[in-house]
Amino acid sequence: MPTFDNPKVRKALNMAIDKQAIIDVVFQGSGQIAKNPIPPTMWSYNDAIQDDPYDPQAAKAALEAEGVSDLSMKIWAMPVQRP
């Protein structure tokens, strides 16, 4: 997927996801937004890293600026609960 090779496209997609809504609805408010791939309980977690804000309009503008107008993707989710 060459589109996803572009870091500006990935950043736009990150801005298009309402992560807090996912936590509130799917996880019933139990959790925190992941802003990097390292969990906060690990020694190498960097709390200084800033996440992109949820901003669908800016995300759409960023995708358009990169020439992305008809983007589709598959999202995989586990069909069972996990602790």
Short mmCIF file of the C-alpha atoms (twelve columns), coordinates in Angstrom:
data_MODEL
# 
_entry.id   MODEL 
# 
loop_
_atom_site.group_PDB 
_atom_site.id 
_atom_site.type_symbol 
_atom_site.label_atom_id 
_atom_site.label_alt_id 
_atom_site.label_comp_id 
_atom_site.label_asym_id 
_atom_site.label_seq_id 
_atom_site.Cartn_x 
_atom_site.Cartn_y 
_atom_site.Cartn_z 
_atom_site.pdbx_PDB_model_num 
ATOM 1  C CA . MET A 1  0.000   0.000   0.000  1 
ATOM 2  C CA . PRO A 2  2.095   2.903   -1.224 1 
ATOM 3  C CA . THR A 3  -0.319  5.468   0.239  1 
ATOM 4  C CA . PHE A 4  0.548   4.295   3.746  1 
ATOM 5  C CA . ASP A 5  4.260   4.678   3.028  1 
ATOM 6  C CA . ASN A 6  3.722   8.443   3.255  1 
ATOM 7  C CA . PRO A 7  4.198   9.702   6.855  1 
ATOM 8  C CA . LYS A 8  1.929   12.697  6.166  1 
ATOM 9  C CA . VAL A 9  -0.906  10.332  5.234  1 
ATOM 10 C CA . ARG A 10 -0.342  8.275   8.387  1 
ATOM 11 C CA . LYS A 11 -0.347  11.471  10.475 1 
ATOM 12 C CA . ALA A 12 -3.618  12.561  8.845  1 
ATOM 13 C CA . LEU A 13 -5.195  9.199   9.613  1 
ATOM 14 C CA . ASN A 14 -4.036  9.494   13.220 1 
ATOM 15 C CA . MET A 15 -5.756  12.892  13.405 1 
ATOM 16 C CA . ALA A 16 -8.954  11.390  11.943 1 
ATOM 17 C CA . ILE A 17 -9.427  8.849   14.743 1 
ATOM 18 C CA . ASP A 18 -11.355 9.881   17.857 1 
ATOM 19 C CA . LYS A 19 -9.340  7.740   20.246 1 
ATOM 20 C CA . GLN A 20 -11.153 8.974   23.361 1 
ATOM 21 C CA . ALA A 21 -14.505 7.945   21.846 1 
ATOM 22 C CA . ILE A 22 -13.129 4.439   21.248 1 
ATOM 23 C CA . ILE A 23 -12.002 4.223   24.869 1 
ATOM 24 C CA . ASP A 24 -15.339 5.558   26.125 1 
ATOM 25 C CA . VAL A 25 -17.586 3.363   23.971 1 
ATOM 26 C CA . VAL A 26 -15.626 0.179   23.303 1 
ATOM 27 C CA . PHE A 27 -13.684 -0.032  26.554 1 
ATOM 28 C CA . GLN A 28 -16.365 1.666   28.706 1 
ATOM 29 C CA . GLY A 29 -13.977 4.428   29.733 1 
ATOM 30 C CA . SER A 30 -11.352 2.027   31.027 1 
ATOM 31 C CA . GLY A 31 -8.074  2.981   29.416 1 
ATOM 32 C CA . GLN A 32 -5.953  5.825   28.213 1 
ATOM 33 C CA . ILE A 33 -4.994  7.084   24.785 1 
ATOM 34 C CA . ALA A 34 -1.829  5.461   23.462 1 
ATOM 35 C CA . LYS A 35 0.453   8.151   22.100 1 
ATOM 36 C CA . ASN A 36 3.347   5.838   21.287 1 
ATOM 37 C CA . PRO A 37 3.855   2.079   20.932 1 
ATOM 38 C CA . ILE A 38 5.491   1.673   24.347 1 
ATOM 39 C CA . PRO A 39 3.135   1.174   27.324 1 
ATOM 40 C CA . PRO A 40 3.421   3.738   30.151 1 
ATOM 41 C CA . THR A 41 4.443   0.979   32.570 1 
ATOM 42 C CA . MET A 42 7.685   0.240   30.697 1 
ATOM 43 C CA . TRP A 43 10.955  1.938   31.625 1 
ATOM 44 C CA . SER A 44 11.509  3.354   28.140 1 
ATOM 45 C CA . TYR A 45 8.114   5.085   27.888 1 
ATOM 46 C CA . ASN A 46 8.529   8.727   26.899 1 
ATOM 47 C CA . ASP A 47 5.756   10.898  28.332 1 
ATOM 48 C CA . ALA A 48 7.126   13.938  26.488 1 
ATOM 49 C CA . ILE A 49 5.866   12.598  23.144 1 
ATOM 50 C CA . GLN A 50 2.832   14.559  21.977 1 
ATOM 51 C CA . ASP A 51 -0.023  12.853  20.144 1 
ATOM 52 C CA . ASP A 52 -1.797  14.438  17.204 1 
ATOM 53 C CA . PRO A 53 -5.102  16.032  18.251 1 
ATOM 54 C CA . TYR A 54 -8.400  14.643  16.983 1 
ATOM 55 C CA . ASP A 55 -9.213  17.013  14.129 1 
ATOM 56 C CA . PRO A 56 -11.181 15.477  11.240 1 
ATOM 57 C CA . GLN A 57 -11.184 18.689  9.183  1 
ATOM 58 C CA . ALA A 58 -7.398  19.042  9.407  1 
ATOM 59 C CA . ALA A 59 -7.050  15.331  8.616  1 
ATOM 60 C CA . LYS A 60 -9.177  15.705  5.485  1 
ATOM 61 C CA . ALA A 61 -7.203  18.763  4.386  1 
ATOM 62 C CA . ALA A 62 -3.902  16.935  4.948  1 
ATOM 63 C CA . LEU A 63 -5.081  13.950  2.891  1 
ATOM 64 C CA . GLU A 64 -6.211  16.243  0.085  1 
ATOM 65 C CA . ALA A 65 -2.844  18.044  0.194  1 
ATOM 66 C CA . GLU A 66 -1.158  14.673  -0.355 1 
ATOM 67 C CA . GLY A 67 -3.442  13.857  -3.277 1 
ATOM 68 C CA . VAL A 68 -5.428  11.216  -1.415 1 
ATOM 69 C CA . SER A 69 -9.099  11.449  -2.324 1 
ATOM 70 C CA . ASP A 70 -10.442 7.898   -2.364 1 
ATOM 71 C CA . LEU A 71 -8.792  5.985   0.461  1 
ATOM 72 C CA . SER A 72 -9.988  2.585   1.591  1 
ATOM 73 C CA . MET A 73 -8.527  0.156   4.077  1 
ATOM 74 C CA . LYS A 74 -9.447  -2.898  6.072  1 
ATOM 75 C CA . ILE A 75 -9.479  -2.683  9.846  1 
ATOM 76 C CA . TRP A 76 -9.052  -5.948  11.685 1 
ATOM 77 C CA . ALA A 77 -10.417 -6.441  15.185 1 
ATOM 78 C CA . MET A 78 -10.264 -9.459  17.448 1 
ATOM 79 C CA . PRO A 79 -13.682 -11.142 17.687 1 
ATOM 80 C CA . VAL A 80 -13.184 -11.917 21.383 1 
ATOM 81 C CA . GLN A 81 -12.539 -9.884  24.505 1 
ATOM 82 C CA . ARG A 82 -9.089  -9.840  26.022 1 
ATOM 83 C CA . PRO A 83 -8.057  -8.670  29.465 1 
# 
